[in-house]
N, CA and C atoms as an extended XYZ file, in Angstrom:
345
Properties=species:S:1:pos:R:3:atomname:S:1:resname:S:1:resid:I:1 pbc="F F F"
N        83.422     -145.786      -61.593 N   UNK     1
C        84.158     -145.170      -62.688 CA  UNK     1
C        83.889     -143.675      -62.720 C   UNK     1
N        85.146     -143.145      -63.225 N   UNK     2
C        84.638     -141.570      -62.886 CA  UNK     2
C        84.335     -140.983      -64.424 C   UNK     2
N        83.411     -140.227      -64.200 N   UNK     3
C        82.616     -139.562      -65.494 CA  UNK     3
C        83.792     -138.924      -66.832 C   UNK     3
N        82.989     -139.442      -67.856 N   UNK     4
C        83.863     -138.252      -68.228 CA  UNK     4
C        83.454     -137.165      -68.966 C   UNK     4
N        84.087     -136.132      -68.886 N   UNK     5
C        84.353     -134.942      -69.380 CA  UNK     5
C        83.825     -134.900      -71.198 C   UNK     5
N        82.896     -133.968      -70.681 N   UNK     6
C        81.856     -133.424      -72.003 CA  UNK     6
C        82.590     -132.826      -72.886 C   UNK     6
N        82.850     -133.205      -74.419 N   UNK     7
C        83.655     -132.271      -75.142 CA  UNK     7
C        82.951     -130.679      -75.098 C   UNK     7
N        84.146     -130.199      -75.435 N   UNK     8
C        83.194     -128.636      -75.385 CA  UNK     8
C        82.465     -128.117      -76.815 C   UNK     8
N        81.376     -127.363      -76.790 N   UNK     9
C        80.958     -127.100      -77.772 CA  UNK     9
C        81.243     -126.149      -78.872 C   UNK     9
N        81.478     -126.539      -79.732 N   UNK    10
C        81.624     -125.615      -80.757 CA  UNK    10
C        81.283     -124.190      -80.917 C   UNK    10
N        81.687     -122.687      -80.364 N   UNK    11
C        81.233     -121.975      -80.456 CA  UNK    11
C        81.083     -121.095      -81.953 C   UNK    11
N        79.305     -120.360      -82.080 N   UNK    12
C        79.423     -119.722      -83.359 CA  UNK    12
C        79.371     -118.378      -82.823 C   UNK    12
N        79.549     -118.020      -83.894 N   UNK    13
C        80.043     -116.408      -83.963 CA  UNK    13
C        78.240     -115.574      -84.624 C   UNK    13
N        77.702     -115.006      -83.470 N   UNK    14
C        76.717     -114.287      -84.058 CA  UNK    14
C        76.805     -112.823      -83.787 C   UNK    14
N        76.576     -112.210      -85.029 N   UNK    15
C        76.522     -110.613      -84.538 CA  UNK    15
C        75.863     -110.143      -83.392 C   UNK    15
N        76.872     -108.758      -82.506 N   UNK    16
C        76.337     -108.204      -81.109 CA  UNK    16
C        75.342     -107.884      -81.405 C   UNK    16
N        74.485     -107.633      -80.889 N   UNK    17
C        73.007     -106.520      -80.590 CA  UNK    17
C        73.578     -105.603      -81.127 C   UNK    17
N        73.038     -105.149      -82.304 N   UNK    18
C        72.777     -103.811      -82.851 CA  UNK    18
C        74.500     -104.023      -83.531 C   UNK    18
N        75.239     -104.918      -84.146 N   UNK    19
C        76.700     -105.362      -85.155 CA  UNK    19
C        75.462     -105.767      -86.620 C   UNK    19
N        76.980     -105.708      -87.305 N   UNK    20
C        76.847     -106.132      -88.321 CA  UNK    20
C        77.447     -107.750      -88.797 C   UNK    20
N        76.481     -108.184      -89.961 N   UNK    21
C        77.616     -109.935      -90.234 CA  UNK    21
C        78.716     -109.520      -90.751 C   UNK    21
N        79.732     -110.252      -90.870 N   UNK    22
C        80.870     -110.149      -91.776 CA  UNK    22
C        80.131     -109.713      -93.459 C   UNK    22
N        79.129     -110.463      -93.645 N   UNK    23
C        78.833     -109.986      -95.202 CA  UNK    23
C        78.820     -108.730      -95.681 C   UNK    23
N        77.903     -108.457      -94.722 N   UNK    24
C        76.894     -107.146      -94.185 CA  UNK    24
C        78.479     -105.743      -94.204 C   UNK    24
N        79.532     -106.096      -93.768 N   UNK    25
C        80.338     -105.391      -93.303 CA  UNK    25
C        81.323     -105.641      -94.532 C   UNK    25
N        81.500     -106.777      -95.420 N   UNK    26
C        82.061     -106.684      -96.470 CA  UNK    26
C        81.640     -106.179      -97.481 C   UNK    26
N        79.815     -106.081      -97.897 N   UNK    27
C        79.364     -104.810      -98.754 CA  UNK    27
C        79.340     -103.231      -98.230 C   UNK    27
N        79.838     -103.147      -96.904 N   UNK    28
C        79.770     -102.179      -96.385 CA  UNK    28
C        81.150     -101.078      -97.155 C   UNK    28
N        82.114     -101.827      -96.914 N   UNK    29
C        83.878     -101.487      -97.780 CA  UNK    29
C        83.326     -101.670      -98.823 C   UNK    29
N        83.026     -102.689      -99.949 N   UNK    30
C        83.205     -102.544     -100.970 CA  UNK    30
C        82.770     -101.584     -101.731 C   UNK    30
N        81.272     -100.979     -101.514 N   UNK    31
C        80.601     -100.048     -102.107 CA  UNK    31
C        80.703     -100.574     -103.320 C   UNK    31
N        81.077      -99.970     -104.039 N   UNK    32
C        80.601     -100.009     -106.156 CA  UNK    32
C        81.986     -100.314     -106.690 C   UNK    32
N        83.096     -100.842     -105.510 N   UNK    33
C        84.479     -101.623     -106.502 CA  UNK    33
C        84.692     -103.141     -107.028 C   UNK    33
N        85.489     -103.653     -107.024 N   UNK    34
C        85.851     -104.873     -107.630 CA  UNK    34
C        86.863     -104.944     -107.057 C   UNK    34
N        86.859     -106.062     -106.208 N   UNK    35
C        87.987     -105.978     -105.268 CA  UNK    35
C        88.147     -107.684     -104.889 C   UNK    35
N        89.343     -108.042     -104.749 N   UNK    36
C        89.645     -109.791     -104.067 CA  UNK    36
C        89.648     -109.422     -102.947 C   UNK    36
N        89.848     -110.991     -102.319 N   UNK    37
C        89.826     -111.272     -100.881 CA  UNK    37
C        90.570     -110.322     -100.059 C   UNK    37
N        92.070     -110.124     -100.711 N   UNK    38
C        93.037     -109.063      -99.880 CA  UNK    38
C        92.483     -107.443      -99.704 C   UNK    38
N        91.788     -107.397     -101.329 N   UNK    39
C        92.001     -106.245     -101.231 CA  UNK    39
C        90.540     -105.605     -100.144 C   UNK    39
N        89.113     -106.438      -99.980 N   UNK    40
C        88.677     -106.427      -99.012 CA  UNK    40
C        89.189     -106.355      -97.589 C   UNK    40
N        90.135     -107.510      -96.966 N   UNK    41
C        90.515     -107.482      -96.147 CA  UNK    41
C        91.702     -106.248      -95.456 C   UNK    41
N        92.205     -105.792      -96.584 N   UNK    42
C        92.886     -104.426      -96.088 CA  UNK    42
C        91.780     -103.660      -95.994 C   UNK    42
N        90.448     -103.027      -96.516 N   UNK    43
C        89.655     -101.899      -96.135 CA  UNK    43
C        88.672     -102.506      -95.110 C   UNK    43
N        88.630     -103.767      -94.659 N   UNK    44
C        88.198     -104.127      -93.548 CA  UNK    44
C        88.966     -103.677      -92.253 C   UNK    44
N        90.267     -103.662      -92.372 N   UNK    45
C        91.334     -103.529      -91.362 CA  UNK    45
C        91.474     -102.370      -91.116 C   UNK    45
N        91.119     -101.288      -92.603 N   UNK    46
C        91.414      -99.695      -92.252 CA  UNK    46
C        90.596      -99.389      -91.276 C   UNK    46
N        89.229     -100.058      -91.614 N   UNK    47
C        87.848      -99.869      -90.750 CA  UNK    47
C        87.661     -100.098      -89.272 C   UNK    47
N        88.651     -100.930      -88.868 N   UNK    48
C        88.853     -101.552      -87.376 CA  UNK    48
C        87.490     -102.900      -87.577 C   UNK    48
N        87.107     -103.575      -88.893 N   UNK    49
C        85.763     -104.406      -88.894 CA  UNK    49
C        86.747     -105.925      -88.922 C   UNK    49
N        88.063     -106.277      -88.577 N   UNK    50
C        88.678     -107.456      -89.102 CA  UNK    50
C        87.456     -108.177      -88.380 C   UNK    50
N        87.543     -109.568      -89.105 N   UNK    51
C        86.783     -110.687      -88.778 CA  UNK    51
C        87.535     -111.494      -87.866 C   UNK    51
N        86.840     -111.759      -86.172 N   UNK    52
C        87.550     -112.957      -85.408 CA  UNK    52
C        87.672     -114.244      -85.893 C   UNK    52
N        89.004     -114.537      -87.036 N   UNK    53
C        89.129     -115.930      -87.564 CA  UNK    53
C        90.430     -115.807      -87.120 C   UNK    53
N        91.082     -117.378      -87.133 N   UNK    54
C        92.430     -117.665      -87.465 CA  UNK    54
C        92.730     -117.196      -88.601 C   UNK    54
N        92.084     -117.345      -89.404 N   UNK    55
C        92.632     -117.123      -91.167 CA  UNK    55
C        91.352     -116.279      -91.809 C   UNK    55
N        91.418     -114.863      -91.165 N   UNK    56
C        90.729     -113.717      -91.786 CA  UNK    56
C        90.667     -114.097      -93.099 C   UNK    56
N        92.001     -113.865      -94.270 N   UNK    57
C        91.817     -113.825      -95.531 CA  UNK    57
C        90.657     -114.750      -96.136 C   UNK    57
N        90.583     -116.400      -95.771 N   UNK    58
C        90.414     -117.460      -96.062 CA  UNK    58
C        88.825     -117.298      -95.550 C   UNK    58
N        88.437     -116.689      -94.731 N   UNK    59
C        87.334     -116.507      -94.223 CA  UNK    59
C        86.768     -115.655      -95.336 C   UNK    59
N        87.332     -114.761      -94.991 N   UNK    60
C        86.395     -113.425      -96.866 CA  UNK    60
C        86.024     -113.572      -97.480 C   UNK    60
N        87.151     -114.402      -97.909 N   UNK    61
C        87.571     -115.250      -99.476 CA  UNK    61
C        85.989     -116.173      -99.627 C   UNK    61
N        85.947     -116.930      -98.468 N   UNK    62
C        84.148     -117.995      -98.302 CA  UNK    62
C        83.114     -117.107      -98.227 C   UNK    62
N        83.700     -116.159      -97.897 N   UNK    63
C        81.864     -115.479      -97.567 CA  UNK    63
C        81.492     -115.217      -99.227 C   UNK    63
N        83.040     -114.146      -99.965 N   UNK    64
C        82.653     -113.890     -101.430 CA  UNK    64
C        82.187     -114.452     -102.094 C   UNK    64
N        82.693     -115.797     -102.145 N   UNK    65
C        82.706     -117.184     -102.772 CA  UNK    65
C        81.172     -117.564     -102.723 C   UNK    65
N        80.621     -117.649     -101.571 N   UNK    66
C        79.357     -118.064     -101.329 CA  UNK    66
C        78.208     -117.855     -101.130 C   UNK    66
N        78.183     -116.509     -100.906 N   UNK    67
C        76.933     -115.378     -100.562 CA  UNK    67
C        76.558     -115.350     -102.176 C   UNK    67
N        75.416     -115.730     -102.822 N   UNK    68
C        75.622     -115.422     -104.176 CA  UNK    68
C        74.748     -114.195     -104.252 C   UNK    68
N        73.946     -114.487     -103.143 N   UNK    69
C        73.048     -113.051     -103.116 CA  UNK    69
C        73.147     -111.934     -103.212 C   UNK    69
N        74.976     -111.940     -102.823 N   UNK    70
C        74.633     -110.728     -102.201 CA  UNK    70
C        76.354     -110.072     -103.401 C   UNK    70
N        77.248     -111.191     -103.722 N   UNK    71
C        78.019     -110.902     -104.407 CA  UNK    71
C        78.241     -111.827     -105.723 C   UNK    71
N        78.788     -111.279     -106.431 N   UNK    72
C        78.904     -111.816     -108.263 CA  UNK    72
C        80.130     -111.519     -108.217 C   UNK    72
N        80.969     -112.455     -109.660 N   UNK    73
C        81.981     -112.424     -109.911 CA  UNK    73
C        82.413     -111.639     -110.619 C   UNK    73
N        83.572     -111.249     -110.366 N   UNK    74
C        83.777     -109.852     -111.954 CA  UNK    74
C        84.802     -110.111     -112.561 C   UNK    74
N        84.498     -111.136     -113.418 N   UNK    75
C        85.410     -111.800     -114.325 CA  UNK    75
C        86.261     -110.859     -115.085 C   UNK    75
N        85.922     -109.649     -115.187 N   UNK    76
C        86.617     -108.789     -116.225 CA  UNK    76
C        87.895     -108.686     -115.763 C   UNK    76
N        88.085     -108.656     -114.432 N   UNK    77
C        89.644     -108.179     -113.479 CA  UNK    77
C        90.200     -109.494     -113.834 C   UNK    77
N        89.857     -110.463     -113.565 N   UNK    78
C        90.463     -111.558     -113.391 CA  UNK    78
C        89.694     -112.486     -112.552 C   UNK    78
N        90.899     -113.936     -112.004 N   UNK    79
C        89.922     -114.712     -111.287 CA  UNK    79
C        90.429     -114.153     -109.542 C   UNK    79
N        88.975     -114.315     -108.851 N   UNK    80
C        89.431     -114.152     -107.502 CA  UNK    80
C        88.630     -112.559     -107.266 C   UNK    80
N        87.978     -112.140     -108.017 N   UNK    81
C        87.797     -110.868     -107.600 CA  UNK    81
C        85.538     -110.600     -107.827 C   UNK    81
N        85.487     -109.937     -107.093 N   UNK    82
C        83.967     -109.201     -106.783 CA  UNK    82
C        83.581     -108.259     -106.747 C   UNK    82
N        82.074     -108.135     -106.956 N   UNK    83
C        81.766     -107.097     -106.966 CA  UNK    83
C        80.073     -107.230     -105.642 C   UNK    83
N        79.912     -105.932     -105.583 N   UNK    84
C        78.337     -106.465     -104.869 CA  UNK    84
C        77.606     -106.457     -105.946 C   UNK    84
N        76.351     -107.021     -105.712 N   UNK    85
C        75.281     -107.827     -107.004 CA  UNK    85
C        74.564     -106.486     -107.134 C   UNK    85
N        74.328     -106.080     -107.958 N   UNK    86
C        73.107     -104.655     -108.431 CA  UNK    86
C        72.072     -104.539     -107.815 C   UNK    86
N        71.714     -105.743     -107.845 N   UNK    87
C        70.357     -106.108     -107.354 CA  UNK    87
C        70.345     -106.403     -105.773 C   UNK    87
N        71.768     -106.592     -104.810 N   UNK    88
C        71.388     -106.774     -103.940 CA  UNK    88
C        71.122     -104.895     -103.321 C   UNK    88
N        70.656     -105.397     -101.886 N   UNK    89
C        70.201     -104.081     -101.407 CA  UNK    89
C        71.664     -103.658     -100.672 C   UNK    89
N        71.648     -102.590     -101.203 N   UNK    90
C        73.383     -101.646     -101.070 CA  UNK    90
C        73.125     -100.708      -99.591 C   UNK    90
N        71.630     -100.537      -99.249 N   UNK    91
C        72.132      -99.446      -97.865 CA  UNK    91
C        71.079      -98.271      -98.302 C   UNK    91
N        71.235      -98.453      -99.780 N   UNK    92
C        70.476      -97.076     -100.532 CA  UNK    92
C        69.002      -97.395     -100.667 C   UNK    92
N        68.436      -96.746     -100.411 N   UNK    93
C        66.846      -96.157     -100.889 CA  UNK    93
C        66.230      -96.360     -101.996 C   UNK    93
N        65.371      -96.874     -102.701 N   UNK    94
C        65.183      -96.715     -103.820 CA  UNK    94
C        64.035      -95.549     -103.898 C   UNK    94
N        64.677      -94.921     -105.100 N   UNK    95
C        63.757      -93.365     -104.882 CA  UNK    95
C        61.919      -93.601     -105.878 C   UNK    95
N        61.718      -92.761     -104.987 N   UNK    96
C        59.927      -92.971     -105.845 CA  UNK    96
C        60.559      -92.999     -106.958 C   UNK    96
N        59.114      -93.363     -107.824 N   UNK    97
C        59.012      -93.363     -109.378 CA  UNK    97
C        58.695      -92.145     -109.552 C   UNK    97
N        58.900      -91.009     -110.751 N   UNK    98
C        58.900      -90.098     -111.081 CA  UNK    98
C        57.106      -89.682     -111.683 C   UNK    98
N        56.734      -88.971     -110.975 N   UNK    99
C        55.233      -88.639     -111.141 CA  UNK    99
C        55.074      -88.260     -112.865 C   UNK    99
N        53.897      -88.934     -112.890 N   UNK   100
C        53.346      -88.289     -114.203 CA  UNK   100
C        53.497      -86.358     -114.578 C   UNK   100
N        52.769      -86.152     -115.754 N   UNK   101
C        52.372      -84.580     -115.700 CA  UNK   101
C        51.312      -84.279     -114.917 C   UNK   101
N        50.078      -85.290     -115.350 N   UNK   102
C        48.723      -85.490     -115.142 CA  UNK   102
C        48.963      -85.263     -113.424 C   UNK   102
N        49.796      -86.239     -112.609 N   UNK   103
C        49.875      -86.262     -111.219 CA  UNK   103
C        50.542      -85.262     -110.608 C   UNK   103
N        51.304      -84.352     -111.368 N   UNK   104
C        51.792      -82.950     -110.986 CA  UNK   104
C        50.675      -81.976     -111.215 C   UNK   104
N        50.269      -82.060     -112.317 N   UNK   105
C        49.213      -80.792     -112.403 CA  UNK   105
C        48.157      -81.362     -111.327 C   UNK   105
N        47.616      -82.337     -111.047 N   UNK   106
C        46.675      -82.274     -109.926 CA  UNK   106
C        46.784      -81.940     -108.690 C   UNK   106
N        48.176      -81.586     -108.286 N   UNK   107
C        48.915      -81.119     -107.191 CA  UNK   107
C        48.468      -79.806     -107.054 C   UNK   107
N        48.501      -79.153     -108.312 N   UNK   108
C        49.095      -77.139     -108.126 CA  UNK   108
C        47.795      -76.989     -107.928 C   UNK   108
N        47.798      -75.554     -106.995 N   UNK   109
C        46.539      -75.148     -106.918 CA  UNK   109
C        45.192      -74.717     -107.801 C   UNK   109
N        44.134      -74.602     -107.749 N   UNK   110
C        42.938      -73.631     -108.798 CA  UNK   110
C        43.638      -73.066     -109.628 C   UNK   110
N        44.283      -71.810     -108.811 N   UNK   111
C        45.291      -70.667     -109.472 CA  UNK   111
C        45.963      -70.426     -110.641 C   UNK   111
N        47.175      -71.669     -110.026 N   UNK   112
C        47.710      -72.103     -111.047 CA  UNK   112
C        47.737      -73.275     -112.046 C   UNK   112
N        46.837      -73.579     -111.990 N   UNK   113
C        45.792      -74.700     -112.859 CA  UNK   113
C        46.074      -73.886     -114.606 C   UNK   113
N        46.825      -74.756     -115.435 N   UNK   114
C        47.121      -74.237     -116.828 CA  UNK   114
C        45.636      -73.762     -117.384 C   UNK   114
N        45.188      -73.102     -117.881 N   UNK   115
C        43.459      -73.103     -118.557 CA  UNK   115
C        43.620      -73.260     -119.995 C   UNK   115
């Protein structure tokens, strides 16, 4: 009997060396708006970042939907629409904490040491 033929495997989609995920690249567009699936997927497209799916939109649409980490709903627009979470990490820095007086004046020199 002749063998048969191995189904083929399911391929996944992992970011290139040194790419970004689709998530990663959907907080990338959104920055600080409120935006649905479309309106992501058009500033994905301006970007040249479309996602390799059959059904880009439908794909977005799951990541928004499901990443809770990283996105929240912004009920205020309506239904269908997001925002990135405050709390997730945006790209930005968080800046030191703002020094005391006490930890500034121990900085300045003798000199100018208040007396």
């Amino acid at each position: 009997e002749p063998k048969a033929k191995a189904e083929p495997k399911a391929k996944t989609r992992k970011p290139r060396a040194g790419g970004l995920s689709l998530k990663d690249k959907i907080k990338s567009v959104m920055g600080r708006s409120i935006l649905n699936a479309g309106e992501v997927l058009e500033r994905l497209e301006e970007k040249g970042l479309m996602p390799e799916s059959n059904n880009p939109r439908q794909y977005v649409s799951m990541v928004l939907s499901s990443c809770h980490e990283m996105f929240e709903r912004a009920t205020s627009k309506g239904r269908g629409y997001y925002r990135v979470k405050v709390d997730s990490d945006n790209g930005m820095k968080t800046a030191a904490p703002t020094p005391t007086t006490e930890e500034l004046l121990a900085e300045l020199p003798d000199n100018l040491q208040p007396s």
